[in-house]
Amino acid sequence: MAKQPRYIFITGGVVSSLGKGLASAALGALLQARGYNVRLRKLDPYLNVDPGTMSPYQHGEVYVTDDGAETDLDLGHYERFTGVSATQGDNITTGRIYSDIIAKERRGDYLGATVQVIPHVTNEIKDFVLSDAGDVDFVLCEVGGTVGDIEGLPFFEALRQLGQELPRGQCCFLHVTLLPYIAVAGEMKTKPTQHSVKELRSIGIQPDILLCRSEREIPKTERQKIARFCNVRESAVIQGLDARSIYAVPLAYHEEGLDREVLNHFGILTPPDADLSKWQEIDNTQSNPDGEVRIAVVGKYTVLPDAYKSITEALVHGGIANEVKVKILWIEAEDFETMEPEAVLRGAHGILVPGGFGERGTEGKIKAVQYAREKKIPYFGICLGMQMAVIEAARNLANMNSASSSEFGDEGENVVGLMTEWTRGNERFERTANTDLGGTMRLGAYPAVLAEGSLVAEAYGTNEISERHRHRYEVNIEYRQSLEDVGLRFSGVSPDGILPEIVEIPGHPWFVGVQFHPELKSRPFDPHPLFSGFIGAAVEQSRLV
Ligand code: GLN
């Protein structure tokens, strides 16, 4: 019989952006360090069916899982911290729940019942939380938003019910709050925390543990006060100070006793020791870097770094692999429409063009590719960044002056075109130009075959890879010969040879464009080979200039 997992429900209060996702991921890592298996899930109260159609400005990047789900970026934190691959079944939104319920209602599945928030919506939420937990010791379930949000209510109600329905001692409520410091008064304030716990208790949830985010040490007197007013044990008031790096968070929270308190709550009073050596190693490497490289990321959502969360982290991992600090220069691609790239890119040791949608900024990105190619600066093009590299080579090396992508209209010679059919394993996918935008891209893990002796085969150390995709358009394989004739090598293709997956330029110090998103699979303790290789090349470049 499968064992019954224990559940940890993570909620947030006072304000958003407290690092609830990170705290959940770090707690997962700490439980793993003590030898337990974990699974992390996210409940998002918004009405979108998934974040796939949301602007990165609204909600940061869309994180894609192996099985092709477009999910909240917190799932990226979960994967990076625990190494457990997330699935479609690890992120749910109000939109998805309602669309499932309405479909059932239309089919008549409710047999004439009045369909209501309680019990129908709450039951769906509970089913999701309890479903397919696998053989794990702990399921950590984070609720998006803040207690008191109207749209979050059904989720809190579902968790409250679970608290009563699960066997005693099987669940723990962890509430993340903020202790603001008022400089003029010289005081740390506990009132917002008291209020948010009061709000939680008014809907029937008594938190077991409080993780109090704070800029300063929390004095003992304040901890006692919080414990008393919020009805928790003093040892359960855990201080969460800002850490020097997100990868130092598991170490910091362990010091504060977060994992010990959680295990104690479950009655595990003498838990196995935590082996945090891999986190310590990362922390040592990050605290003592051997120099710094500057990487220019030429994108279009650069004012909101969360839009490129996984890229940022994968670059940091590449830095860890090479024991250097990576400084990211965020560059707005549109700037290159009025200014030469040289002015801003001169100091960069590597140039990365990330994924993106739509025409805005693409001419600037193409200029950045040209600059990197001609000046022999390491170049890494991801998804749209690969398509830009192909268009640049077509225009400037193969004299196809109007080379473009059908994403930007029908005028030019479209070396990149809309994909209408593709296969995964034995399954064939089809679409037309008019299909819904949501959930109809080539999504999730697909295999690719790498050319013998190519830079990428060398980097991966294998000829067969699997990487995650999220795109609608593809480089047209018909142009392979004319582009290879001018020096662009198609060094990775789909197993059937139809879809170009990787291009590189032999003879250039490091020039790689990939149709997939390698950043999604990079981990601090297992940096992605292409990010390690790219940063390694940037280190070489930094020695030249
Ligand atoms: N817009 C391009 C496409 O849909 C690239 C997508 C991306 O960079 N993720 O193919």
XYZ file of C-alpha atoms and ligand atoms in Angstrom:
555
model
C 0.000 0.000 0.000
C 1.294 3.465 -0.880
C 2.233 5.405 2.193
C 0.113 8.370 3.186
C 2.137 11.520 2.615
C 2.193 14.348 5.090
C 0.957 17.696 3.802
C 2.477 21.113 4.373
C 0.268 24.006 3.296
C 2.111 27.256 2.684
C 0.144 30.498 2.737
C 1.200 34.133 2.704
C 0.083 37.248 4.499
C 0.636 41.018 4.700
C 2.072 41.598 1.204
C 2.952 39.602 -1.889
C 6.537 39.064 -3.068
C 7.697 37.708 0.286
C 9.468 34.819 -1.363
C 6.828 32.241 -0.482
C 7.791 30.163 -3.522
C 11.426 30.238 -2.529
C 10.588 29.403 1.069
C 8.565 26.394 -0.110
C 11.380 25.283 -2.412
C 13.973 25.742 0.337
C 11.862 23.772 2.835
C 11.520 20.998 0.239
C 15.308 20.954 -0.161
C 15.790 20.799 3.620
C 13.433 17.847 3.997
C 15.315 16.107 1.168
C 18.579 16.834 2.953
C 17.189 14.799 5.852
C 16.452 11.899 3.544
C 12.741 12.462 2.845
C 11.047 12.468 -0.583
C 9.085 15.557 -1.451
C 6.712 16.853 -4.072
C 5.777 20.520 -4.459
C 2.569 21.963 -5.801
C 1.165 25.406 -6.465
C -2.455 26.549 -6.275
C -3.007 29.781 -8.196
C -6.234 31.645 -7.515
C -6.342 33.657 -10.768
C -8.884 32.977 -13.520
C -6.529 32.204 -16.386
C -6.618 28.495 -17.188
C -2.830 28.550 -17.105
C -0.233 31.340 -17.208
C 0.576 30.496 -20.860
C -1.313 33.427 -22.318
C -0.244 35.972 -19.673
C 2.249 38.698 -20.460
C 5.579 38.163 -18.724
C 5.070 41.696 -17.367
C 2.038 40.444 -15.442
C 3.312 37.285 -13.931
C 6.951 36.763 -14.817
C 8.085 33.892 -16.976
C 6.017 30.887 -17.911
C 7.723 27.738 -16.677
C 7.279 24.681 -18.906
C 7.386 21.126 -17.568
C 8.563 17.970 -19.348
C 4.974 16.929 -19.936
C 4.224 20.237 -21.622
C 2.332 22.182 -18.941
C 2.701 25.966 -18.945
C 2.994 26.761 -15.265
C 3.789 29.376 -12.662
C 7.430 30.363 -12.296
C 7.468 29.082 -8.725
C 7.588 25.577 -10.191
C 10.980 26.594 -11.564
C 12.163 27.333 -8.023
C 10.790 23.992 -6.860
C 12.685 22.124 -9.579
C 15.911 24.057 -9.119
C 15.935 23.488 -5.379
C 14.757 19.888 -5.233
C 15.696 18.477 -8.639
C 12.226 16.863 -8.758
C 10.703 17.376 -12.212
C 7.326 19.050 -11.956
C 4.360 17.920 -14.025
C 1.005 19.153 -15.292
C -0.427 17.863 -12.029
C 1.609 20.229 -9.871
C 0.000 23.570 -10.739
C -3.672 24.448 -10.843
C -5.589 27.687 -11.245
C -9.150 28.781 -10.518
C -9.593 29.039 -14.289
C -8.707 25.377 -14.809
C -10.935 24.252 -11.937
C -13.916 26.206 -13.245
C -13.399 25.080 -16.819
C -13.344 21.433 -15.658
C -16.421 21.920 -13.485
C -18.349 23.689 -16.212
C -17.455 20.942 -18.705
C -18.742 18.343 -16.224
C -21.897 20.348 -15.591
C -22.601 20.574 -19.335
C -22.123 16.833 -19.680
C -24.669 16.328 -16.924
C -22.206 14.698 -14.564
C -23.725 16.433 -11.546
C -27.066 14.683 -12.088
C -29.195 17.755 -11.552
C -27.394 19.086 -8.492
C -26.908 22.819 -7.976
C -23.207 23.332 -8.671
C -21.641 25.496 -5.953
C -18.313 26.786 -4.660
C -18.746 24.605 -1.593
C -18.643 21.642 -2.148
C -17.948 21.425 -5.894
C -15.087 23.884 -6.288
C -13.555 22.991 -2.932
C -13.827 19.273 -3.760
C -11.948 19.807 -7.037
C -9.228 21.651 -5.118
C -8.979 18.907 -2.502
C -8.852 16.219 -5.203
C -6.021 18.108 -6.868
C -4.061 18.439 -3.634
C -4.485 14.750 -2.793
C -4.153 13.341 -6.322
C -1.296 11.223 -7.517
C 1.113 12.133 -4.749
C 3.240 9.124 -5.605
C 5.373 7.508 -3.004
C 6.462 10.672 -1.240
C 6.891 11.550 2.408
C 5.822 15.197 2.130
C 3.619 17.145 -0.273
C 4.257 20.889 -0.011
C 1.384 22.892 -1.367
C 1.702 26.638 -1.803
C -1.285 28.933 -2.252
C -0.623 31.937 -4.518
C -1.608 35.445 -3.399
C -2.229 36.656 0.108
C -4.759 35.681 2.761
C -7.750 37.994 2.457
C -7.788 38.030 -1.358
C -11.351 37.347 -2.499
C -10.268 34.917 -5.209
C -8.174 32.894 -2.781
C -11.086 32.056 -0.459
C -12.144 28.716 -2.005
C -8.543 27.525 -1.749
C -8.208 28.418 1.907
C -11.587 26.808 2.580
C -10.484 23.610 0.807
C -7.284 23.488 2.862
C -9.214 24.139 6.057
C -11.447 21.159 5.253
C -8.423 18.993 4.508
C -7.037 19.930 7.905
C -10.078 18.192 9.423
C -10.338 15.323 6.957
C -6.760 14.100 6.872
C -5.770 11.848 9.753
C -4.566 13.754 12.818
C -0.971 14.867 12.591
C -0.852 14.613 8.782
C -0.836 18.292 7.940
C 0.909 21.483 8.870
C -0.004 25.090 8.092
C 2.984 27.323 7.473
C 2.227 31.016 7.104
C 4.773 33.426 5.615
C 4.477 37.014 6.823
C 6.400 40.274 6.952
C 7.763 42.197 9.923
C 8.309 45.717 8.639
C 10.917 47.904 10.302
C 9.883 51.512 10.746
C 13.135 53.454 10.622
C 11.843 56.724 12.059
C 10.418 54.944 15.093
C 13.376 52.569 15.244
C 10.933 49.689 15.714
C 9.980 46.393 14.192
C 6.239 46.071 13.804
C 4.341 42.881 14.551
C 0.847 44.225 13.967
C 0.584 43.344 10.248
C 1.543 39.763 11.135
C -1.031 39.685 13.922
C -3.680 40.936 11.509
C -2.871 38.463 8.809
C -2.984 35.572 11.269
C -6.278 36.930 12.567
C -7.576 36.901 8.988
C -6.420 33.310 8.573
C -8.029 32.252 11.841
C -11.279 33.976 10.883
C -11.565 31.505 8.001
C -10.802 28.627 10.298
C -7.091 28.095 9.797
C -4.747 28.255 12.765
C -1.185 28.417 11.458
C 1.253 26.018 13.097
C 4.424 27.802 12.061
C 5.122 31.407 11.095
C 7.991 32.270 8.812
C 8.552 35.969 9.455
C 10.425 37.750 6.698
C 12.410 40.609 8.105
C 15.332 42.871 7.219
C 16.672 42.742 10.780
C 17.129 40.225 13.563
C 13.874 39.713 15.420
C 14.401 40.455 19.143
C 13.309 37.742 21.569
C 10.662 40.009 23.056
C 9.053 40.417 19.633
C 9.092 36.674 18.993
C 7.335 36.134 22.310
C 4.794 38.764 21.425
C 4.102 37.235 18.009
C 3.794 33.768 19.561
C 1.340 35.029 22.157
C -0.851 37.091 19.836
C -0.837 34.596 16.988
C -1.346 31.530 19.170
C 1.761 29.625 18.061
C 4.699 28.226 20.018
C 7.641 30.578 20.414
C 9.887 28.035 18.695
C 7.491 28.135 15.750
C 8.200 31.817 15.078
C 10.947 31.423 12.504
C 13.001 34.365 11.394
C 13.507 34.708 7.637
C 16.179 37.299 6.934
C 17.132 38.390 3.415
C 19.874 36.033 2.219
C 23.017 36.873 0.213
C 21.859 34.565 -2.569
C 18.710 32.522 -3.062
C 20.871 29.398 -2.816
C 21.910 30.418 0.686
C 18.241 30.350 1.789
C 18.105 26.605 2.645
C 21.187 27.035 4.854
C 19.751 30.144 6.514
C 16.316 28.615 7.180
C 17.937 25.483 8.531
C 19.969 27.616 10.968
C 16.715 29.192 12.114
C 15.213 25.769 12.691
C 12.490 25.761 10.036
C 12.814 22.094 9.056
C 13.254 20.975 12.666
C 10.088 22.818 13.676
C 8.104 21.330 10.786
C 9.242 17.801 11.657
C 8.554 18.369 15.335
C 5.059 19.458 14.406
C 4.543 16.074 12.749
C 5.751 14.373 15.902
C 9.156 13.518 14.448
C 11.137 14.637 17.456
C 14.505 13.114 16.579
C 14.678 13.511 12.803
C 17.584 12.183 10.729
C 20.473 14.675 10.467
C 20.439 17.065 7.523
C 23.204 16.657 4.953
C 23.563 20.151 3.554
C 26.984 19.664 1.992
C 25.877 20.374 -1.572
C 24.268 23.656 -0.487
C 27.379 24.574 1.476
C 29.531 23.920 -1.576
C 27.360 26.172 -3.714
C 27.464 28.854 -1.055
C 31.271 28.643 -0.835
C 31.653 28.897 -4.605
C 29.269 31.822 -4.787
C 30.915 33.625 -1.878
C 34.448 33.284 -3.301
C 34.212 33.755 -7.062
C 37.348 33.801 -9.156
C 36.517 36.936 -11.148
C 33.419 38.146 -12.936
C 32.018 37.941 -16.459
C 29.521 40.331 -17.966
C 26.684 38.830 -19.990
C 24.426 41.076 -22.052
C 20.867 39.770 -22.229
C 19.196 41.489 -25.170
C 15.479 41.083 -24.681
C 12.222 42.922 -24.544
C 10.890 42.412 -21.036
C 14.094 43.597 -19.421
C 12.486 45.935 -16.893
C 11.049 42.929 -15.079
C 13.820 40.414 -14.360
C 11.199 37.830 -13.276
C 10.291 37.611 -16.966
C 13.618 35.854 -17.476
C 13.852 34.069 -14.127
C 15.133 30.698 -15.364
C 17.639 32.329 -17.726
C 19.008 34.422 -14.873
C 19.325 31.365 -12.669
C 20.860 29.197 -15.404
C 23.475 31.922 -15.970
C 24.195 31.904 -12.234
C 24.574 28.101 -12.444
C 26.980 28.509 -15.382
C 28.921 30.893 -13.143
C 28.981 28.312 -10.333
C 30.307 25.689 -12.793
C 33.127 28.044 -13.799
C 33.586 29.526 -10.311
C 32.940 33.062 -11.492
C 30.351 35.674 -10.714
C 28.012 36.471 -13.589
C 26.917 40.066 -13.949
C 23.908 40.435 -16.204
C 23.534 43.579 -18.311
C 19.844 43.894 -19.193
C 19.548 45.463 -22.611
C 16.348 46.538 -24.324
C 16.541 45.238 -27.906
C 14.533 48.168 -29.232
C 17.368 50.507 -28.241
C 19.401 49.126 -31.151
C 16.897 50.556 -33.586
C 18.246 54.019 -32.829
C 21.753 53.254 -31.628
C 24.609 51.004 -32.732
C 25.010 47.871 -30.555
C 28.738 48.572 -30.158
C 28.062 51.382 -27.679
C 26.396 49.039 -25.166
C 27.750 45.621 -26.099
C 31.422 46.606 -26.155
C 32.023 45.581 -22.551
C 30.107 42.276 -22.717
C 31.931 38.944 -22.535
C 28.931 37.082 -23.854
C 25.642 37.989 -25.530
C 22.402 36.099 -24.969
C 19.158 36.625 -26.861
C 16.337 34.921 -24.932
C 12.941 33.687 -26.070
C 10.173 36.095 -26.936
C 6.992 36.591 -28.892
C 5.992 39.168 -31.506
C 7.912 41.495 -33.739
C 8.784 44.283 -31.307
C 12.512 44.422 -30.697
C 13.422 41.742 -33.242
C 15.430 44.040 -35.542
C 17.504 45.036 -32.508
C 18.053 41.396 -31.608
C 19.227 40.646 -35.133
C 21.748 43.493 -34.806
C 22.970 41.999 -31.533
C 23.467 38.611 -33.250
C 25.396 40.261 -36.070
C 27.605 42.069 -33.581
C 28.353 38.854 -31.654
C 29.037 36.893 -34.843
C 31.297 39.501 -36.444
C 33.187 40.469 -33.277
C 33.550 36.819 -32.263
C 31.885 37.334 -28.886
C 30.260 34.198 -27.375
C 26.611 34.099 -28.465
C 23.769 32.072 -27.008
C 20.393 32.304 -28.761
C 17.436 30.694 -27.051
C 14.247 29.903 -28.987
C 13.476 33.290 -30.590
C 17.213 33.956 -30.111
C 17.976 30.982 -32.384
C 15.434 32.127 -34.957
C 17.075 35.578 -34.934
C 20.493 33.965 -35.488
C 19.146 32.077 -38.509
C 17.512 35.198 -39.954
C 20.733 37.160 -39.420
C 22.807 34.524 -41.223
C 20.255 34.328 -44.059
C 20.310 38.097 -44.534
C 23.953 38.898 -44.004
C 25.739 35.723 -45.101
C 23.387 34.158 -47.655
C 22.169 37.435 -49.211
C 18.508 36.737 -48.564
C 17.855 40.376 -47.775
C 14.216 39.964 -46.893
C 14.701 36.926 -44.648
C 12.165 36.947 -41.822
C 9.696 34.866 -39.813
C 6.039 34.386 -40.675
C 5.382 35.439 -37.064
C 6.025 39.012 -38.269
C 3.918 38.875 -41.467
C 4.000 37.371 -44.942
C 6.114 39.973 -46.726
C 9.640 38.583 -46.474
C 11.284 35.313 -47.337
C 10.217 33.307 -44.331
C 13.142 31.159 -43.256
C 11.187 30.718 -40.027
C 7.606 29.582 -40.449
C 4.443 28.564 -38.605
C 4.495 24.978 -37.566
C 1.223 23.254 -38.380
C 2.120 19.644 -37.720
C 4.561 17.877 -35.490
C 4.920 14.570 -33.722
C 5.935 13.436 -30.288
C 6.540 9.714 -30.013
C 3.549 8.183 -31.817
C 1.330 11.190 -31.322
C 0.712 13.644 -34.136
C -0.229 17.249 -33.339
C -1.985 19.510 -35.835
C -2.918 23.171 -35.819
C -3.940 25.971 -38.144
C -3.204 29.685 -38.143
C -6.566 30.269 -36.428
C -6.206 27.859 -33.515
C -6.571 29.216 -29.969
C -3.386 30.802 -28.661
C -3.538 29.047 -25.278
C -1.888 25.667 -24.966
C -1.360 25.047 -28.681
C 2.349 25.523 -29.011
C 4.942 22.821 -29.330
C 5.262 22.345 -25.600
C 7.319 20.167 -23.322
C 10.139 17.698 -23.782
C 11.189 16.528 -27.243
C 14.248 14.533 -28.227
C 16.938 15.822 -30.589
C 19.910 14.199 -32.268
C 23.244 16.006 -32.262
C 25.829 15.935 -35.038
C 28.991 13.981 -34.346
C 31.894 16.254 -33.416
C 29.742 19.378 -33.037
C 30.331 21.895 -30.244
C 27.016 20.941 -28.677
C 27.632 17.174 -28.801
C 30.921 17.899 -27.057
C 29.219 20.071 -24.423
C 26.469 17.544 -23.671
C 28.844 14.606 -23.879
C 26.186 12.688 -25.840
C 24.436 12.685 -29.220
C 20.917 12.253 -27.920
C 19.231 14.844 -25.772
C 15.780 15.805 -24.568
C 14.876 19.423 -23.964
C 11.746 21.453 -23.258
C 10.047 23.533 -25.944
C 7.561 26.393 -26.050
C 7.110 27.903 -29.481
C 4.858 28.093 -32.520
C 7.349 28.735 -35.291
C 10.272 26.657 -36.612
C 13.303 27.257 -38.763
C 12.364 25.850 -42.169
C 14.582 22.832 -42.864
C 14.389 23.626 -46.599
C 16.969 26.360 -46.009
C 19.454 24.026 -44.387
C 21.728 23.624 -47.387
C 21.908 27.291 -48.361
C 22.662 28.279 -44.757
C 25.193 25.506 -44.200
C 26.938 26.644 -47.402
C 27.617 30.006 -45.748
C 28.855 28.609 -42.440
C 25.855 27.963 -40.182
C 25.857 24.345 -39.046
C 22.583 22.594 -38.199
C 24.131 20.576 -35.410
C 20.922 19.340 -33.780
C 17.707 18.157 -35.442
C 14.591 16.252 -34.410
C 15.003 12.458 -34.725
C 12.990 12.463 -37.984
C 15.353 15.124 -39.363
C 12.542 17.584 -40.086
C 12.857 20.167 -37.325
C 16.085 22.127 -36.839
C 16.804 22.211 -33.095
C 20.314 23.678 -32.863
C 22.537 25.823 -35.060
C 26.157 26.712 -34.414
C 28.985 28.461 -36.276
C 32.156 26.388 -36.491
C 35.227 28.601 -36.162
C 33.457 31.132 -33.954
C 34.625 30.917 -30.296
C 31.120 29.930 -29.114
C 28.015 30.556 -31.192
C 24.985 28.402 -30.410
C 21.290 28.883 -31.099
C 18.756 26.419 -29.690
C 15.058 26.108 -30.504
C 14.311 24.823 -26.995
C 14.674 26.261 -23.485
C 17.726 24.693 -21.826
C 17.435 27.151 -18.916
C 14.415 25.224 -17.623
C 16.499 22.173 -16.826
C 19.508 23.838 -15.223
C 20.054 23.275 -11.490
C 22.535 24.957 -9.157
C 24.064 21.580 -8.315
C 23.765 20.340 -11.912
C 24.391 23.336 -14.193
C 23.165 22.884 -17.759
C 26.078 21.977 -20.071
C 25.247 24.745 -22.554
C 25.193 27.378 -19.810
C 28.464 26.050 -18.359
C 29.954 26.098 -21.860
C 28.671 29.590 -22.629
C 30.005 31.055 -19.377
C 33.281 29.149 -19.897
C 33.601 30.830 -23.303
C 32.766 34.198 -21.706
C 35.574 33.630 -19.186
C 37.969 33.086 -22.141
C 36.614 36.236 -23.765
C 37.165 38.232 -20.551
C 40.835 37.280 -20.648
C 41.156 38.698 -24.183
C 39.686 42.137 -23.538
N 7.916 33.530 -30.967
C 8.690 32.395 -31.349
C 7.806 31.189 -31.669
O 6.683 31.133 -31.260
C 9.699 32.038 -30.291
C 9.075 31.561 -29.019
C 10.037 31.594 -27.861
O 11.076 32.234 -27.938
N 9.701 30.939 -26.780
O 8.252 30.266 -32.304
